[in-house]
XYZ file of C-alpha atoms in Angstrom:
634
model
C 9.887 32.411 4.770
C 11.720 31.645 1.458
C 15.004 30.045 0.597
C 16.709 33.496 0.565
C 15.440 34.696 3.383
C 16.929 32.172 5.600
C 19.780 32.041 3.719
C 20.775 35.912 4.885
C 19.147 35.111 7.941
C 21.848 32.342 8.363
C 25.029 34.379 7.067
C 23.928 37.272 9.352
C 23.707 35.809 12.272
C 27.530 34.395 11.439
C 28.771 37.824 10.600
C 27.308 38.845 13.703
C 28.837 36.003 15.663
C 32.128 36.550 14.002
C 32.459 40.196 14.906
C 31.198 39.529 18.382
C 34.613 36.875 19.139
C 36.682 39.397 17.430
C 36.486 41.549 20.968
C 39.113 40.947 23.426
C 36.506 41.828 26.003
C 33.311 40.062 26.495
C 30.743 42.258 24.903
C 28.666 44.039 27.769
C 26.436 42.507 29.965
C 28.738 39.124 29.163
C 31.235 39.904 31.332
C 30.196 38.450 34.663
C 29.241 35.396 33.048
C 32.725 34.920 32.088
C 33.832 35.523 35.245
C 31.177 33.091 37.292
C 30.829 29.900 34.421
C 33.396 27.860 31.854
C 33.264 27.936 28.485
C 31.918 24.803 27.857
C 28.968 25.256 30.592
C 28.188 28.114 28.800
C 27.567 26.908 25.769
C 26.181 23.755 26.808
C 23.848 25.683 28.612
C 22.689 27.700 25.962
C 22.351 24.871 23.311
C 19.535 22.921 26.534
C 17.917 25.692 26.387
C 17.328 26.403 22.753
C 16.335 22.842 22.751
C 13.792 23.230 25.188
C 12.488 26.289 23.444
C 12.437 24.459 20.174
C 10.606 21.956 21.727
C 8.711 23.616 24.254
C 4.971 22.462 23.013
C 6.398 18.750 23.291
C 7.243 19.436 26.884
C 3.811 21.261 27.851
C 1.163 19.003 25.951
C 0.973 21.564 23.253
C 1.967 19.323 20.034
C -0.213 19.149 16.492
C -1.719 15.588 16.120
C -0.064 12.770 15.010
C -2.310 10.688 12.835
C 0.334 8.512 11.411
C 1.209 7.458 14.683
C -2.355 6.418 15.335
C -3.378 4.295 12.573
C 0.308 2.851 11.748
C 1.284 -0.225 13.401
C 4.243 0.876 15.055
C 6.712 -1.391 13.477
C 5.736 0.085 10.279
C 5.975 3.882 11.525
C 8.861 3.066 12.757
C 10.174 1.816 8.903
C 8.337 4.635 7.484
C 10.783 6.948 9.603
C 13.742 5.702 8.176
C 12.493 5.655 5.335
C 12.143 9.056 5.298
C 15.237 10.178 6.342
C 16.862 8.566 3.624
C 14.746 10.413 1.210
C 15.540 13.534 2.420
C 18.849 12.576 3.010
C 19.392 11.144 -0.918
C 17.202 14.036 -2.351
C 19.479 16.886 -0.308
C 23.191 14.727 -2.202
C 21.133 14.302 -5.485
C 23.174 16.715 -7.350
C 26.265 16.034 -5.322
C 29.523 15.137 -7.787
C 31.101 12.776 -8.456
C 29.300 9.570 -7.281
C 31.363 8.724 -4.057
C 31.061 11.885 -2.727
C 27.446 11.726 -3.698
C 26.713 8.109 -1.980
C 28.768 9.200 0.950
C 26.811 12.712 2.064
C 23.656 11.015 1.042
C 24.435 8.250 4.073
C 25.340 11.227 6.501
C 23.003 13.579 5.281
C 20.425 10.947 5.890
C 21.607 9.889 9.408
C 20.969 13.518 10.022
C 17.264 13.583 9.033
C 17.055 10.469 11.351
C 17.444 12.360 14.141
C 15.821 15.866 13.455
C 13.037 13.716 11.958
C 10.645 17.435 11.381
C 13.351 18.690 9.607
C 13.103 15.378 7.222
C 9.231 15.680 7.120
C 9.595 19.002 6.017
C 11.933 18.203 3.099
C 10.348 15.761 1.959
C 6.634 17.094 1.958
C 8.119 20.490 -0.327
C 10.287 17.764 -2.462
C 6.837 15.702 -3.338
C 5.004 18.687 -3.762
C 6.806 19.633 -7.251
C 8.205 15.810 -7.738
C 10.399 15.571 -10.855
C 11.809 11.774 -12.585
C 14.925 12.449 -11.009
C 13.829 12.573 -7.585
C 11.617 9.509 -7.608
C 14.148 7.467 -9.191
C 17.030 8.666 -6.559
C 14.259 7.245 -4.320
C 13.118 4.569 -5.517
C 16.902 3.021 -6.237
C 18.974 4.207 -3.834
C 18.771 0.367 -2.391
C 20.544 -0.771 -5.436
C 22.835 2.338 -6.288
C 24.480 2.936 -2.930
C 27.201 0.343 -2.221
C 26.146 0.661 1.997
C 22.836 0.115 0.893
C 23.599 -2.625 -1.299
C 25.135 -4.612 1.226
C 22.504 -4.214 3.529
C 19.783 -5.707 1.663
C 21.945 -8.085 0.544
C 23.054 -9.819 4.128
C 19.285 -10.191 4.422
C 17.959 -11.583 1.024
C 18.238 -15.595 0.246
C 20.821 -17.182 -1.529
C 19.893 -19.089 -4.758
C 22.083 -21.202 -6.808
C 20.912 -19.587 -10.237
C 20.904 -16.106 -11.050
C 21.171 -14.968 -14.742
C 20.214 -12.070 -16.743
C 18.108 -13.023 -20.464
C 16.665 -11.596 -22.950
C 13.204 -12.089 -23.866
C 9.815 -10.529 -25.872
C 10.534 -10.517 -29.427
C 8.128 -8.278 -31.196
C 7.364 -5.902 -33.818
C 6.382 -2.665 -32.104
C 8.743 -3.682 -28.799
C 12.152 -4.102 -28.052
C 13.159 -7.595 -26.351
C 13.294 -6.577 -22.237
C 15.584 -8.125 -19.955
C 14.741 -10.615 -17.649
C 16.288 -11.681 -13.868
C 15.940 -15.652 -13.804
C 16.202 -17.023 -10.105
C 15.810 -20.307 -9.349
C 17.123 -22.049 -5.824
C 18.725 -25.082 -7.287
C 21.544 -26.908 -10.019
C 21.531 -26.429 -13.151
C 19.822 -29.772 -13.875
C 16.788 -29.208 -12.017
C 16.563 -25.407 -13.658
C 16.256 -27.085 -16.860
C 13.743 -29.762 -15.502
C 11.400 -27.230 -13.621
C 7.972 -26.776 -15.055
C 6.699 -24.345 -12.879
C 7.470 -20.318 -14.014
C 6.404 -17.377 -11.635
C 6.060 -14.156 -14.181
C 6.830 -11.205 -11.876
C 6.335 -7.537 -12.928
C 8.027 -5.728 -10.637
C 6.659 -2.345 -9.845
C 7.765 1.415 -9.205
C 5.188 4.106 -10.131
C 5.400 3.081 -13.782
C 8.880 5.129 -13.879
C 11.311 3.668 -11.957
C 12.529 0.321 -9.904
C 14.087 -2.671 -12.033
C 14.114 -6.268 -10.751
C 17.452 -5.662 -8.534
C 15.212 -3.742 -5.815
C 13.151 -6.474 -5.313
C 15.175 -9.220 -5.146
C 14.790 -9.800 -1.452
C 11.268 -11.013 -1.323
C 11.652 -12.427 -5.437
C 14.231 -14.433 -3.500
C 12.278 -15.778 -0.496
C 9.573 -16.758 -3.254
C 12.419 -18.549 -5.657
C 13.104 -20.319 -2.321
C 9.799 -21.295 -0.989
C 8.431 -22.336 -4.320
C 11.187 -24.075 -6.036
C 9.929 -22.873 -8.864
C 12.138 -20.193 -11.311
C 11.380 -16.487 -11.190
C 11.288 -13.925 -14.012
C 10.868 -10.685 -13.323
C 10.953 -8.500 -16.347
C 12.950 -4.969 -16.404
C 10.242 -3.266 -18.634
C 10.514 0.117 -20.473
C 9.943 2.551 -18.154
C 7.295 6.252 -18.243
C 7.942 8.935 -19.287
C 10.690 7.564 -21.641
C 8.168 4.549 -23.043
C 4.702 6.015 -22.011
C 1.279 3.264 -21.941
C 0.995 1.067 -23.091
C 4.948 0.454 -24.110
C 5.329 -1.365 -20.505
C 2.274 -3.817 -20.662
C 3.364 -4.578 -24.762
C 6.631 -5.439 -23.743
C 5.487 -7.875 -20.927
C 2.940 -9.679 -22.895
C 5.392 -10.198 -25.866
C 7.800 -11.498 -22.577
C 4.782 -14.510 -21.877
C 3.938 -15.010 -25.613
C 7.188 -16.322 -25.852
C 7.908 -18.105 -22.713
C 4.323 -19.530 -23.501
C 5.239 -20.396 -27.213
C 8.452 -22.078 -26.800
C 7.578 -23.577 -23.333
C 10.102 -22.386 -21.259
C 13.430 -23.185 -23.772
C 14.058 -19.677 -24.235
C 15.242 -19.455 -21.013
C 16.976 -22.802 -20.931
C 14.119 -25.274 -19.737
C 14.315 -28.791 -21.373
C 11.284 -31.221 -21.990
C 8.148 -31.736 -23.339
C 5.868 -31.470 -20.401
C 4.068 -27.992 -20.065
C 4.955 -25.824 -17.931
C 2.667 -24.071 -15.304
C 2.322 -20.179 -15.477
C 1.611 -17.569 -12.552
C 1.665 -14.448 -13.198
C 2.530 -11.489 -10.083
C 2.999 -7.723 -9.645
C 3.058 -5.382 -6.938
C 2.192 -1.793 -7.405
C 2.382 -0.307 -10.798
C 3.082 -3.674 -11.815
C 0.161 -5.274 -10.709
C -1.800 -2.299 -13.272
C 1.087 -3.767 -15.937
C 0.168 -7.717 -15.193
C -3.477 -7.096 -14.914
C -2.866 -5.275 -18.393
C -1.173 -8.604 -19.693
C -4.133 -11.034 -19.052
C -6.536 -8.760 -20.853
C -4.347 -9.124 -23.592
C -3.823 -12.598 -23.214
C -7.713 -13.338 -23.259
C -8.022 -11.338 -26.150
C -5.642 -13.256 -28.176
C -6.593 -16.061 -29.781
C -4.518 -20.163 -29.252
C -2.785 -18.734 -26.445
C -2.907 -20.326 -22.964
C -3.464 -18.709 -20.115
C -1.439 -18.202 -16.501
C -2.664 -20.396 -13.679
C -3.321 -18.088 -11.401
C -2.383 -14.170 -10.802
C -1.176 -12.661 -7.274
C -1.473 -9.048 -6.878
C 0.049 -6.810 -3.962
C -0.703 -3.737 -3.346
C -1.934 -3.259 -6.894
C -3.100 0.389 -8.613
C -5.909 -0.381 -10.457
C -7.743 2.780 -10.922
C -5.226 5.791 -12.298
C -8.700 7.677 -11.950
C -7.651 9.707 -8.035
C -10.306 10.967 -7.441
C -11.856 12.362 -3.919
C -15.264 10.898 -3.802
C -16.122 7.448 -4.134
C -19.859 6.925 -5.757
C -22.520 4.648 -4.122
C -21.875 1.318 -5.512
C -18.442 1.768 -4.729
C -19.283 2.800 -0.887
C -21.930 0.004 -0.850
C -19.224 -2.588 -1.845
C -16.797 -1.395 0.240
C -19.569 -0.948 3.425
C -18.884 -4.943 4.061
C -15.009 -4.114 4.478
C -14.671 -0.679 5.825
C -16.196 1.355 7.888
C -15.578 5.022 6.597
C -18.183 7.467 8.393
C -16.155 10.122 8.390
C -19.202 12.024 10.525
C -17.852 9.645 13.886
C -14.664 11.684 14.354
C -13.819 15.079 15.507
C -12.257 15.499 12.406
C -13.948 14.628 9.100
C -10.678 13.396 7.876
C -9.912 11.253 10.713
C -9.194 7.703 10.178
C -7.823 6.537 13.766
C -9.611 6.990 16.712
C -11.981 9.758 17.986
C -10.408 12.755 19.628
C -10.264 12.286 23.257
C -11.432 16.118 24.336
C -13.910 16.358 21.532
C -17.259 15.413 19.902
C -18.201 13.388 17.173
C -19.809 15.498 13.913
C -22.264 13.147 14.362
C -22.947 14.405 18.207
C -23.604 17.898 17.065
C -26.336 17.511 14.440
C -29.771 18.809 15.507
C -31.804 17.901 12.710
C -32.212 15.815 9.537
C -33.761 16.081 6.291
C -36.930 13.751 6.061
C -36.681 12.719 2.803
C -33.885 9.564 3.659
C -33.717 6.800 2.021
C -33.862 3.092 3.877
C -30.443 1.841 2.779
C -27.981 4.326 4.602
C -24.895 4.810 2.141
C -22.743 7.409 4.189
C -20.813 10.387 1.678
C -17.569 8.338 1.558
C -13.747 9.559 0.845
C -11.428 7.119 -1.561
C -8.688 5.905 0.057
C -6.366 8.159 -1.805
C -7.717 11.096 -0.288
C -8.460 9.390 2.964
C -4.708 8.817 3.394
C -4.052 11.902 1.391
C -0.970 12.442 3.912
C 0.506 8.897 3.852
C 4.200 8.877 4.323
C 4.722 6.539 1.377
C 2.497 7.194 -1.431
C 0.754 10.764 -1.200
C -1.832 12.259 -4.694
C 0.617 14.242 -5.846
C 3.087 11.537 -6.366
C 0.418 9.508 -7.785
C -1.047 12.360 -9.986
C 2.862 12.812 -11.423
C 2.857 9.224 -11.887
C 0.196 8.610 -14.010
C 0.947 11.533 -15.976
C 4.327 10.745 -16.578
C 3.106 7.113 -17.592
C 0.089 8.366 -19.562
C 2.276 11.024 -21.504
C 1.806 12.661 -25.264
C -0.840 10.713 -25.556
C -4.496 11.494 -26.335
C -6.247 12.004 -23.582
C -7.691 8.736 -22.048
C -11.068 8.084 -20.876
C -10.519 6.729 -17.360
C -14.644 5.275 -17.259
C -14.021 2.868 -19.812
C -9.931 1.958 -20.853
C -8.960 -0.781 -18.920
C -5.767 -1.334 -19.780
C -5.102 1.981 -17.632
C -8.131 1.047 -14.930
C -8.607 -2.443 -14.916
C -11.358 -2.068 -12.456
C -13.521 -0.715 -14.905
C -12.771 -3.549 -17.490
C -15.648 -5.453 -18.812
C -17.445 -8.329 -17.462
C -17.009 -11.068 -20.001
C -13.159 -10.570 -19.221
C -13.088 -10.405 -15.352
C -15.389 -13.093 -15.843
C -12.502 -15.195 -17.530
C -9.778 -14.414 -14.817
C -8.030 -17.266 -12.818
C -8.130 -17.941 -9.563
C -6.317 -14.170 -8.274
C -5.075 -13.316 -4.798
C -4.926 -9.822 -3.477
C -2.655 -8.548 -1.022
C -2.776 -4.950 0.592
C -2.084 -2.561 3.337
C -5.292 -1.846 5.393
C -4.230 2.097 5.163
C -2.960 2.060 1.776
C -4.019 4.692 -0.473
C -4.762 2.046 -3.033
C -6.707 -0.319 -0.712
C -9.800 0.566 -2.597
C -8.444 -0.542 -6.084
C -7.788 -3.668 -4.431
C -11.087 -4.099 -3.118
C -13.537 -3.201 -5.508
C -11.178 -5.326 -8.485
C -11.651 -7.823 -6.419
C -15.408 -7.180 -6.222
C -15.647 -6.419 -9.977
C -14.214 -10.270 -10.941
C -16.394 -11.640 -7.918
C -19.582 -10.523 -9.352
C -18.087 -11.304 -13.034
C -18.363 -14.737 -12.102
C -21.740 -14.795 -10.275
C -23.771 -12.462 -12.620
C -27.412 -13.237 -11.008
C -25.519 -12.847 -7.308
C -26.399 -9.269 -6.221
C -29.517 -8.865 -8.551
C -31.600 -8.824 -5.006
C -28.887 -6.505 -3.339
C -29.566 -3.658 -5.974
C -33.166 -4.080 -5.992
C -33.015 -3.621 -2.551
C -29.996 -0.848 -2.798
C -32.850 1.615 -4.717
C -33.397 4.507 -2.401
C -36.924 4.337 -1.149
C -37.847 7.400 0.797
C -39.841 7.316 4.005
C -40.520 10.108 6.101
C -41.438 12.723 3.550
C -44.144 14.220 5.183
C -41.667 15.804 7.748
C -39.361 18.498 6.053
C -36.899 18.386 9.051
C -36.796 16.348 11.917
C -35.021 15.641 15.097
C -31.779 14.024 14.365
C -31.797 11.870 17.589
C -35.297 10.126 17.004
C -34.951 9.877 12.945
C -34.843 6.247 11.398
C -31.341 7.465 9.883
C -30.024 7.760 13.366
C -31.449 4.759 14.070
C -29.836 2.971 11.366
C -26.477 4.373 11.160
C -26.339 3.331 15.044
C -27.850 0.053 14.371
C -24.682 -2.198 14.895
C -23.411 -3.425 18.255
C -19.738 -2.004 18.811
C -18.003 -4.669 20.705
C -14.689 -4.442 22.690
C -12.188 -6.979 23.404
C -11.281 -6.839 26.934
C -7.664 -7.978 25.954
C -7.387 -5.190 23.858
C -7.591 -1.698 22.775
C -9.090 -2.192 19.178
C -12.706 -2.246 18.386
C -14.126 -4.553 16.516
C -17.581 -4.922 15.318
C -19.786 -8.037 15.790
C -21.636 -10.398 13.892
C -24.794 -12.545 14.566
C -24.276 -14.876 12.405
C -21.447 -17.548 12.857
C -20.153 -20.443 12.003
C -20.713 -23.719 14.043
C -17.300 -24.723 15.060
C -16.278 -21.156 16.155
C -19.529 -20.917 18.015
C -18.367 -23.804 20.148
C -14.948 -22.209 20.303
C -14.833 -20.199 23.610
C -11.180 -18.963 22.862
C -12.461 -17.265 19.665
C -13.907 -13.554 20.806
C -17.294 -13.124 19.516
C -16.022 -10.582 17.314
C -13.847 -12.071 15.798
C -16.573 -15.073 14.301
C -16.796 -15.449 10.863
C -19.775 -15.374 8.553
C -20.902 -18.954 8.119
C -20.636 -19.849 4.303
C -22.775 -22.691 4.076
C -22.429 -26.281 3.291
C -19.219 -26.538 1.245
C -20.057 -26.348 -2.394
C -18.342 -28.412 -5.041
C -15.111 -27.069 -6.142
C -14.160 -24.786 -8.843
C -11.098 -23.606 -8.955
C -11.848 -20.612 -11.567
C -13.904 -19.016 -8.663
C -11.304 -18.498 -6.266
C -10.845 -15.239 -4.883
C -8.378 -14.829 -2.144
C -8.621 -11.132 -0.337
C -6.281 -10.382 2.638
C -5.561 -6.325 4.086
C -2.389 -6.852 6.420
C -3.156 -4.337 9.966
C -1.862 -1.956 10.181
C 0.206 -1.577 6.977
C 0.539 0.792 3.766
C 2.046 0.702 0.622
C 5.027 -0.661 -0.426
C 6.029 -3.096 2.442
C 7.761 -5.498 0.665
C 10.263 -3.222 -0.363
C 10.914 -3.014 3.606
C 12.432 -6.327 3.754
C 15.290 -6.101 5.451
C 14.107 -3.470 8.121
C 10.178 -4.584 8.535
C 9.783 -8.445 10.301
C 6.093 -8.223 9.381
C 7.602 -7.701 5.713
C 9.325 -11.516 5.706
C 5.884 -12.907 6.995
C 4.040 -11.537 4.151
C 6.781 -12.505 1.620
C 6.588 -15.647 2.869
C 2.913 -15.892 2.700
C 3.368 -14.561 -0.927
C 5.243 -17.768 -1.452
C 2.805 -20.324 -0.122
C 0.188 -18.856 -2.396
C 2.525 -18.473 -5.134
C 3.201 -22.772 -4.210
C -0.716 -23.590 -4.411
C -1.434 -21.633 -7.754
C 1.254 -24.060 -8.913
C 0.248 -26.999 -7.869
C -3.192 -25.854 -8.457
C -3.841 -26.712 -4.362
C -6.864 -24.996 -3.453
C -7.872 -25.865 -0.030
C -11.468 -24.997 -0.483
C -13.293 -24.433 3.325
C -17.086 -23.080 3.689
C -15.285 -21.398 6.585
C -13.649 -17.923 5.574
C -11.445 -17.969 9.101
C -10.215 -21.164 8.830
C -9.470 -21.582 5.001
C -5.709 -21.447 3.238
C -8.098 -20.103 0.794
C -11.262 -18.428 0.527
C -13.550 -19.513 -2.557
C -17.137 -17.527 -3.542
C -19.778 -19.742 -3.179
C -23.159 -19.005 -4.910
C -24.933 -18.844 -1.653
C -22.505 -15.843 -0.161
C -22.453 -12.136 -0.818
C -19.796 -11.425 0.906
C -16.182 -10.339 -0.009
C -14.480 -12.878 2.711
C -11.098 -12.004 4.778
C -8.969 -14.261 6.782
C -8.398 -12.325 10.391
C -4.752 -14.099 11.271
C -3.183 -16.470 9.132
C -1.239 -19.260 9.907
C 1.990 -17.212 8.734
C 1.260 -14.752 11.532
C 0.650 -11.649 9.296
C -2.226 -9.853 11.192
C -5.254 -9.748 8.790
C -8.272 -7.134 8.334
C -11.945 -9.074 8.589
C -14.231 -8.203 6.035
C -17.376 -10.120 6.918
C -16.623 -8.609 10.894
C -15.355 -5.725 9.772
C -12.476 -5.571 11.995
C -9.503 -3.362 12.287
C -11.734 -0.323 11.244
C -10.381 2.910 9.410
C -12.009 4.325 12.609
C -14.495 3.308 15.026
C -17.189 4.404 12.964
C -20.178 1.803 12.635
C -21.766 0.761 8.908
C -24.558 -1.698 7.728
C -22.720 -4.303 5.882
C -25.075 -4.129 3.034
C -23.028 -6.327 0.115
């Protein structure tokens, strides 16, 4: 099954065709079908029933699984389709000349794949498997470098009265980068603003300048009146780490230093920082503040807002037990309550759990179950987005000639493993991710990391109790059914909706108001917090995993609705880091924000926002990677 072989498969059966119409006479056999049906029945005829051939294990029941399809929401399958097809539409013009030509077959090529959607699956899985530069940046810009494309996005992104291109980061060891300045107003109130939102824009470290995301960077110019910068940085493997995050920083220094004028702002007042990136970028702008709080007389941003961040360049398969612990109050990932150990939707209908077929069980268990658990790299390992080997070529493209890094300590390329005494020092940050992105962990456990930065006495009881003491050792084996493990890895109550087909996972403890709330589903009750605790606005944390979603879904803008929500949401956060308008609640469901009280262990999640984004509960642990149950022991 190689290239060649089809290709003289192909050719032959033309040759053969061709000498076959060459006949006067129908070729035997043929002949009374000539006589008894048209043309044009014929081969009508013949084409329905190929079809039905082709898709003859659709027809009977016989068709592979479709995970996707089962742990998408369907608005974003349906974007990841099209999507898709214009990969392997783009990749199969890529070396098309010259560029009209190119931009043309790429649209019809692409409208092809949209309707033989296995074929475009099939390209693009063998494309990402050996993924060059070229082929992630005919991706990644296509929205800006096709003229169709172009005008797309455009009928759907804001209009803003300012929209310039400048010059900024003067340094020794970096060249100056340019800048895209929005700003929704005249050119009296640009110069009056005090409010700057520092965007570094992201695209696998290699690819993607500010022009592809100027949709959302739009909607956030709009909502927050405030001026945009989002810096075109040096991109991998041309400027390898830590080029990018040198250039940005010198990019703040200076709009720092000379409060704003280098860009045209007049006045004495301050102005008011926040910093943003999504994807790569968020690695890039988390890189900046470390470098920021290790320089000395400079002032810091007032706040940071990462989506869909990548945090750890580390992709690796298995996560280790503090990480599982951590992430046991957010996700359930059992992988032993599927069919399938790589499941993530729900249990196969015809089939037993793993867990269903174990007979017996080691004795020697500790008390604190922490389940052998997958990263979500490898747990979405075939994610229609972002898949390892993409990410592996990434970070070696970004990492590059140089020596090889230690992943366990360099923070600049992992900020999750960055030091306390500078996640301790972080602003208030917001995280925003897909609840099936392959990066949801990063997002997560960074989260985690500057949580317990700030609280360093919090979870001294949780590891004392975390230490694995054994029971049961006098038993070598024993039954699986009647074993304390059984017990507690069955421990928690699975609740069902009866509106709905999701599962959700209870809690015992709620909150007062939502307990006299009987339009709130018992599942859906958050932990109580507390009595409200004084405000401090260095502590907030603001977590929130959108349903349903993966990576990248801002850059669906114009073809994702749930996309403008989030943007929009984006915005109002954006808005309040400005102002510096925490709306501090004890109550995780109810709160704008969500701040980390001494007296709470718990990573909090809003469940639905007031924006309407559908939102992933920590503390209830809904919206499950499967319908696996967990002890939510952080």
């Amino acid at each position: 099954p190689s290239a060649n072989v089809r290709r003289v498969q192909a050719l032959g059966t033309a040759l053969v065709t061709l000498l076959v119409t060459r006949r006067k006479r129908a070729p035997w056999g043929l002949g009374w079908l000539e006589r008894r049906s048209s043309l044009w029945k014929t081969l009508l005829g013949w084409w329905t029933l190929l079809y039905l051939l082709r898709h003859m294990d659709d027809v009977l029941g016989l068709h592979a699984p479709e995970p996707l399809r089962e742990y998408y929401s369907r608005s974003f399958y349906r974007a990841t389709w099209v999507f898709t097809a214009l990969d392997a539409g783009f990749w199969t013009a890529m070396s098309v000349r010259p560029k009209w030509l190119r931009d043309t077959l790429s649209l019809v090529f692409s409208a092809y794949y949209l309707v033989c959607t296995n074929r475009a699956v099939e390209k693009v899985r063998k494309v990402r498997a050996l993924v060059t530069i070229e082929h992630l940046r005919v991706s990644w810009n296509k929205g800006v470098e096709n003229p169709v494309l172009r005008f797309v996005r455009k009928l759907h992104q804001p209009q803003l009265g300012i929209v310039r291109n400048v010059m900024l980061g003067e340094s020794e060891s970096t060249e100056r980068a340019r800048c895209v300045v929005m700003f929704d107003g005249s050119e009296e109130e640009f110069r009056a603003c005090r409010m700057v939102v520092l965007d570094v824009p992201g695209g696998g470290f290699v690819s993607m300048a500010p022009e592809s995301h100027t949709e959302y960077l739009a909607a956030w110019a709009q909502r927050t009146k405030a001026i945009v910068v989002s810096v075109d940085y040096a991109k991998a493997p041309e400027y390898p780490f830590p080029y990018a995050i040198d250039q940005c920083f010198a990019v703040y220094r200076e709009l720092e230093l000379t409060n704003g004028q280098c860009i045209g702002l007049e006045g004495t007042e301050r102005v008011r920082f926040v910093l943003a990136g999504d994807s790569a970028g968020g690695n890039i702008a988390a890189g900046v503040q470390f470098r920021i709080l290790e320089s000395e007389g400079l002032r810091g941003p007032a706040g940071i807002v990462f989506v869909y961040g990548c945090f750890n360049v580390d992709v690796r398969a298995w996560m280790t037990r503090n990480e599982t612990r951590v992430l046991l109050g957010t996700e359930a990932r059992d992988h032993l309550h599927h069919a399938s150990p790589l499941a993530v939707a729900k249990p196969t209908r015809h089939a037993g759990s793993l867990d269903a077929r174990v007979r017996v069980v080691s004795g020697d268990q500790p008390s604190a179950y922490v389940p052998l658990t997958m990263t979500s790299s490898f747990t979405y390992f075939n994610d229609q987005v972002l898949t390892p080997e993409m990410m592996r070529a990434m970070v070696i493209m970004y990492v590059g000639p140089n020596a090889r890094p230690d992943f366990r300590t360099d923070y600049y390329l992992s900020p999750v493993v960055a030091p306390d005494h500078l996640l301790a020092r972080f602003p208030p940050t917001y995280f925003l991710c897909g609840e099936k992105d392959p990066m949801v962990d990063d997002t997560v456990l960074f989260a985690s990391r500057i949580r317990n930065a700030k609280q360093p006495n919090k979870d001294a009881a949780n590891d004392s109790n975390a230490q694995a003491d054994v029971s049961g050792r006098s038993d070598r084996y024993c039954a699986y059914r009647g074993s304390a493990l059984y017990r507690r890895r069955h421990s928690q109550p699975r609740v069902r909706n009866s509106s709905s087909k999701r599962f959700y996972i209870g809690s015992t403890d709620v909150s007062e108001d939502e307990d006299r709330a009987s339009n709130v589903p018992r599942a859906l009750r958050m932990t109580q917090f507390g009595e409200p605790q004084p405000q401090n606005s260095d502590a907030v944390i603001k977590v929130k995993l959108v349903a349903g979603m993966s990576h990248g879904f801002l850059q669906m803008y114009s073809l994702l609705p749930e996309a403008r929500k989030v943007a929009a949401m984006c915005g109002e956060w954006l808005d309040e880091l400005l102002h510096d308008a925490h709306s501090i609640s004890p109550y995780s469901r109810c709160a704008s924000e969500v701040r980390i009280p001494p007296s709470s262990d718990k990573l909090a999640i809003n469940v639905m926002d007031r924006y309407g984004v559908e939102i992933v509960s920590a503390a209830n642990m809904v919206r499950r990677r499967g319908h696996g149950l967990a002890d939510p022991l952080s």
